[in-house]
Amino acid sequence: MALQDWKQHKRPFAAIASGPILWLLLFFLVPMTVVWLYSFGQNSGPAEISITGTLDNYKRATEWLYLSIFGKSLAVAALVTVICLVIGFPVAMAITFASEKWRPWLLVAIMLPFWTNLLIRTYALMMLMGSNGYANRGLGAMWDGASWLKTLVGLQPLEAWTPVQLLYNNFAVVLGLVYVHLPFMVLPLYSALDRLDKSLIEASLDLGAGHLRTLFKIVVPLAMPGIMAGVMITLIPALGAYLTPDLMGGTDSQMIANVIERQFKRANDWPFGAALSFLLIYAMFILVALQSMRGDKAKAGER
Amino acid sequence: MSEFDKIVSKGLGRRSLLQALGATAVGISFTGLAACSKEAAKEPTKSAATTRIAATGEEPKLNFYNWDTYIGETTLADFKGLGGAEVNMTLFASNDELFAKLRAGNAGYDVIVPSNDFVERMAAADMLVPLDHSLIPNFQNIAPEYQDVPYDPKRKHSMPYTWLTLGIGYRKSKVKAVPDSWKVIFDSDEYKGRIAVLSEAGDMFRLYAKYLGKSVNGLTKDDIKIIEAMMIKQKPNFKAFHEDNGQDLLLKGEVDLVMEYNGDIAQAMAEDDDIGFVLPKEGSQFNSDNLCIPKGAPRPKNAHAFINYLLDAEAGKKITETILYPTPNAAAKALMPDEYKNNPVVFPAAEQLAKCEYAKYNPELQPLYEEAFTRVRAA
Amino acid sequence: MALFKRTPIAPLDYTRKLWMRGWVGATLLFLYAPLLVLMVFSFNDSKRNAVWKGFTFKYYEKAFANSSLVEAMVNSLTIALLATVISVVLGALAGVLLWRFRFPFKGAVEGVMSLPIIVPEICLGVAMLIFFAKIDWPTGLPWPLNLSAITIAHITFCFPFVAMVVRSRMASFNREQEEAAKDLGASEWETFRDILLPHMKPGLIAGALLAFTLSLDDFVITFFTSGPDTVTFPVKVYSMVRFSVTPEVNAASTILILLTIALTAVALKVQGVKGIAETH
């Protein structure tokens, strides 16, 4: 699709561009610049920051301690994104191919859990997953049932049931994050799949390709912009999540956002928190830029 | 007016959810108290002890920024009934939130409730208004040991609201012996995976200092390194770092030993007989929540009148009935039933308290604690 | 086996396939189980949520009577609605801008547009706090103007999401339709309204849903931009529930969920149920 040159269409360009750009400038760039300046400053008193142009904060932020936490957060976020993609793609396909009657209801059904307060949902999830929670009770009941069956058959019963540690560990963090971010993956996927030309899929099936092959060779490449949007919408907030790891994580489930939060709150070290945040921002920015460059190359390659 | 009844009628305890009304059903020790609080819930009573509050000439409104359920059932309604301002109580959940919010400027809060080290911090940052003691005659109700404290000499900026100490809450049926030393949770794998400790870096380091026999305010940089290594060694034995919901974890059976405040555990004990509390023999840390007026408060006179009211004996008694925390208000304490006054959890023995100290706000060490703790959590 | 189906399942009829239904069913179960537990326990006759003690409505009475809770809910819904509307407008404009035009510094604009999504919420929250304090944003305005600071902050982090979804939707737009319209004499605005907008609609709806969710649930940024008179539901719940959940909060959450279902139902009625998921 040829991009229009703004010079040739100045009036519509101005009309379209002015709103978003002005807003971003005033209500985003200005506040962020202030914080960015803080990252070059230091605390001069409990509530004062003087901007001294120092790079100490950045030096500290690139120490191995913080880089390793960042790497771990990235790994967790990537895992969460992959799981969401695997779970969400069939759901998005199901919605796309559903009958006209059901489609909006399915969409709403997916979005609805996310209008509940995150904290409450997390607590409800924790209630299910605690040592005495329903998941463990259910598993315990099944275990006992299996044990009883074994005795019926004359075998030794199983050992006593010990609750599975479902909370306060990394498993809980991943589960919690998947729980929160799933709809953010489904929506863009649906949006892209919806526009897919179904006849292409039919043609592929007619020509003898199985469903899976059609999926990977036809559907996925065509839906790639949507997949990329979904991945970005999931990966980045997952990387910045701090409430879920805080509540559900164990002693070693510390993510980078928790550390940043600690700097702004407990440690009262806003310059350092700003430096850490901006390093995170730069890194993510590079990721997004790489991805959009790939997207442009792919588009150019199509021609 | 009744909105405030409802705001605070949920329960008691600043940081926990164990309701005083629930204690009616369960608590042996607190049945008397529960009966009192039930009566209080019926209607705002005017007691003979409180006097009419003089008009201050300011707009009759007050923004009170407080911890959750950290007020009596009818306190705010009573205040208004006696001629005071209409109080709008909003809630915060931790000292750093309070500090972070007020750092950039006061959005209209008149009275706030920071803990002791934050009183020091905020006073140093010039965020508090010096109190006019002539407007707070109920100051005399405060027990002498709380009238002049290291973190606020001569009570220049704050009035005490509650005090607390940290100790070990435990489930009696699951421990082999009463865990009367910090060693049990800091330095032993006896209860591996069944321990929860605070996630507050400063408190953790200071209590380790106590365990090592030092003062909470006497740590050096080398000490911090040693303690950090100890924490990393002990980390596999911790199940979780809790943000002050330890009593909840204990009650749910997630852990058997928890580092918590005595007030929180006292409430837990009301719900479950199997819970106990002990102040370890090495000593512990004092905490205290205080009433302050932030700089830029729109209605300072109302604020003073409100603080004065909260220190009143009868009002203090109603507050304490609801939240059941140790109170520094000697006059209010005198009005409380014996089960409260003699409860060893709420009011530990004097020789135990002698080993407790207030934490001093130390701007150099605090960031070191935080960084070391980040390392511990990442290890 | 044909006895069990009314019509044979077409190759593309994925939704009718058993494993697909099972997958979707399992996903929905996973998503809804905690919510159902939440709603069931809002009727629990106990101060704590751990054990079921009996059925009661009293927490609903408490929640309704708790005027600060109600006020917080109203604030949250108001902010969410305002933020969604403005975010959708700004996001649609931004999406079209990036999709359609080539202009200097386009890369930079794309980058900046994606920043609100990347920035850690706490950083953005602190930035907004400082910003509003430094420019002396008026506090103490009458409702709903006093919600303006929070609304502005919400819009700032919501509309890039909408822009992203719209842009991804527009990627599949056939420009020839636009050119044809112009050839047939339509003006810029008419083309936008009659050709681009209908194609964008699923993207707009998806974006609106996303923005509404983000705004309603936001805690961190709202916390920093709210004051004593402008408490929102998540902020209120966070301070109430930091350490344990009461049935009263469950009741309030259930009410909020039912309210949003009702709102959605109204929107669907007005929009026409089909409109939400048009194929083309």
PDB file of C-alpha atoms in Angstrom, chain B residues 2-3 6-7 9-11 14-19 21-22 61 63 65 67-68 88-93 97-98 100-101 103-109 243-245 247-248 251-252 271, chain C residues 47-50 53 61-62 65-69 71 126 129-130 133-134 139-140 219 222-231 235-236 238-249:
ATOM      1  CA  SER B   2     -23.641   7.644  58.685  1.00  0.00           C
ATOM      2  CA  GLU B   3     -21.287   7.226  55.763  1.00  0.00           C
ATOM      3  CA  LYS B   6     -20.193   2.366  57.324  1.00  0.00           C
ATOM      4  CA  ILE B   7     -16.693   3.156  56.203  1.00  0.00           C
ATOM      5  CA  SER B   9     -17.821  -0.709  60.298  1.00  0.00           C
ATOM      6  CA  LYS B  10     -16.003  -3.345  58.354  1.00  0.00           C
ATOM      7  CA  GLY B  11     -13.685  -4.373  61.058  1.00  0.00           C
ATOM      8  CA  ARG B  14      -4.942  -1.261  60.694  1.00  0.00           C
ATOM      9  CA  ARG B  15      -3.378  -3.865  58.552  1.00  0.00           C
ATOM     10  CA  SER B  16      -5.456  -6.919  58.886  1.00  0.00           C
ATOM     11  CA  LEU B  17      -8.920  -7.959  58.370  1.00  0.00           C
ATOM     12  CA  LEU B  18      -9.816  -9.766  61.537  1.00  0.00           C
ATOM     13  CA  GLN B  19     -12.921  -8.055  62.626  1.00  0.00           C
ATOM     14  CA  LEU B  21     -17.249  -8.277  65.618  1.00  0.00           C
ATOM     15  CA  GLY B  22     -15.931 -11.658  64.625  1.00  0.00           C
ATOM     16  CA  LYS B  61     -14.491  19.805  56.621  1.00  0.00           C
ATOM     17  CA  ASN B  63      -9.503  15.305  54.927  1.00  0.00           C
ATOM     18  CA  TYR B  65      -5.598  10.186  55.335  1.00  0.00           C
ATOM     19  CA  TRP B  67      -4.701   3.330  57.331  1.00  0.00           C
ATOM     20  CA  ASP B  68      -7.562   0.998  56.639  1.00  0.00           C
ATOM     21  CA  ASN B  88     -13.614  12.570  54.907  1.00  0.00           C
ATOM     22  CA  MET B  89     -11.381   9.602  55.557  1.00  0.00           C
ATOM     23  CA  THR B  90      -9.393   8.208  52.662  1.00  0.00           C
ATOM     24  CA  LEU B  91      -7.090   5.269  52.955  1.00  0.00           C
ATOM     25  CA  PHE B  92      -3.502   4.455  52.174  1.00  0.00           C
ATOM     26  CA  ALA B  93      -1.748   1.141  52.594  1.00  0.00           C
ATOM     27  CA  GLU B  97       2.824   5.490  49.469  1.00  0.00           C
ATOM     28  CA  LEU B  98       1.970   8.281  51.852  1.00  0.00           C
ATOM     29  CA  ALA B 100       5.556   9.398  47.700  1.00  0.00           C
ATOM     30  CA  LYS B 101       2.168  11.040  47.338  1.00  0.00           C
ATOM     31  CA  ARG B 103       6.407  14.534  48.362  1.00  0.00           C
ATOM     32  CA  ALA B 104       5.408  16.567  45.373  1.00  0.00           C
ATOM     33  CA  GLY B 105       2.894  18.623  47.270  1.00  0.00           C
ATOM     34  CA  ASN B 106      -0.157  18.300  49.461  1.00  0.00           C
ATOM     35  CA  ALA B 107      -3.334  17.576  47.519  1.00  0.00           C
ATOM     36  CA  GLY B 108      -5.554  18.716  50.353  1.00  0.00           C
ATOM     37  CA  TYR B 109      -4.963  16.369  53.265  1.00  0.00           C
ATOM     38  CA  GLU B 243       3.695  -7.167  53.164  1.00  0.00           C
ATOM     39  CA  ASP B 244       2.153  -7.187  56.598  1.00  0.00           C
ATOM     40  CA  ASN B 245      -0.499  -9.815  55.970  1.00  0.00           C
ATOM     41  CA  GLN B 247      -1.338 -13.074  60.323  1.00  0.00           C
ATOM     42  CA  ASP B 248      -3.466 -13.991  57.342  1.00  0.00           C
ATOM     43  CA  LEU B 251      -4.470 -18.296  59.871  1.00  0.00           C
ATOM     44  CA  LYS B 252      -4.783 -19.901  56.458  1.00  0.00           C
ATOM     45  CA  GLU B 271     -10.051 -15.907  65.841  1.00  0.00           C
TER      46      GLU B 271
ATOM     47  CA  LYS C  47     -15.683 -11.952  57.857  1.00  0.00           C
ATOM     48  CA  ARG C  48     -13.015 -13.711  55.914  1.00  0.00           C
ATOM     49  CA  ASN C  49     -13.165 -15.525  52.680  1.00  0.00           C
ATOM     50  CA  ALA C  50     -11.455 -18.734  53.508  1.00  0.00           C
ATOM     51  CA  LYS C  53     -20.177 -20.263  56.480  1.00  0.00           C
ATOM     52  CA  GLU C  61     -26.352  -4.039  51.911  1.00  0.00           C
ATOM     53  CA  LYS C  62     -23.085  -2.948  53.417  1.00  0.00           C
ATOM     54  CA  ALA C  65     -24.555   1.720  52.158  1.00  0.00           C
ATOM     55  CA  ASN C  66     -20.846   2.389  51.995  1.00  0.00           C
ATOM     56  CA  SER C  67     -21.083   5.678  50.211  1.00  0.00           C
ATOM     57  CA  SER C  68     -17.377   6.070  49.725  1.00  0.00           C
ATOM     58  CA  LEU C  69     -17.299   2.745  47.912  1.00  0.00           C
ATOM     59  CA  GLU C  71     -18.578   7.114  45.028  1.00  0.00           C
ATOM     60  CA  VAL C 126       5.309   9.549  39.200  1.00  0.00           C
ATOM     61  CA  LEU C 129       2.259  13.425  39.734  1.00  0.00           C
ATOM     62  CA  ILE C 130       5.197  15.750  39.305  1.00  0.00           C
ATOM     63  CA  ALA C 133       2.080  19.480  40.799  1.00  0.00           C
ATOM     64  CA  LYS C 134       4.512  21.659  38.912  1.00  0.00           C
ATOM     65  CA  THR C 139      -7.491  20.755  42.702  1.00  0.00           C
ATOM     66  CA  GLY C 140     -10.784  20.956  44.469  1.00  0.00           C
ATOM     67  CA  PHE C 219      -4.351   1.349  39.915  1.00  0.00           C
ATOM     68  CA  THR C 222      -4.525   6.586  39.262  1.00  0.00           C
ATOM     69  CA  PHE C 223      -3.043   6.329  42.712  1.00  0.00           C
ATOM     70  CA  PHE C 224      -0.517   9.007  41.972  1.00  0.00           C
ATOM     71  CA  THR C 225      -2.906  11.357  40.222  1.00  0.00           C
ATOM     72  CA  SER C 226      -5.818  11.080  42.629  1.00  0.00           C
ATOM     73  CA  GLY C 227      -6.436  13.224  45.654  1.00  0.00           C
ATOM     74  CA  PRO C 228      -8.642  12.981  48.722  1.00  0.00           C
ATOM     75  CA  ASP C 229     -11.817  13.704  46.786  1.00  0.00           C
ATOM     76  CA  THR C 230     -11.135  11.628  43.727  1.00  0.00           C
ATOM     77  CA  VAL C 231     -10.827   8.074  44.858  1.00  0.00           C
ATOM     78  CA  VAL C 235      -7.476   2.597  44.639  1.00  0.00           C
ATOM     79  CA  LYS C 236     -10.186   2.169  47.234  1.00  0.00           C
ATOM     80  CA  TYR C 238      -6.370  -1.695  47.167  1.00  0.00           C
ATOM     81  CA  SER C 239      -6.351   0.217  50.398  1.00  0.00           C
ATOM     82  CA  MET C 240      -9.218  -1.861  51.802  1.00  0.00           C
ATOM     83  CA  VAL C 241      -7.985  -5.179  50.707  1.00  0.00           C
ATOM     84  CA  ARG C 242      -4.258  -4.933  50.915  1.00  0.00           C
ATOM     85  CA  PHE C 243      -4.111  -7.706  53.408  1.00  0.00           C
ATOM     86  CA  SER C 244      -7.218  -9.785  53.031  1.00  0.00           C
ATOM     87  CA  VAL C 245     -10.432  -9.760  51.065  1.00  0.00           C
ATOM     88  CA  THR C 246     -13.777  -9.228  52.725  1.00  0.00           C
ATOM     89  CA  PRO C 247     -17.060 -10.394  51.316  1.00  0.00           C
ATOM     90  CA  GLU C 248     -18.045  -6.740  51.123  1.00  0.00           C
ATOM     91  CA  VAL C 249     -15.397  -6.069  48.528  1.00  0.00           C
TER      92      VAL C 249
END
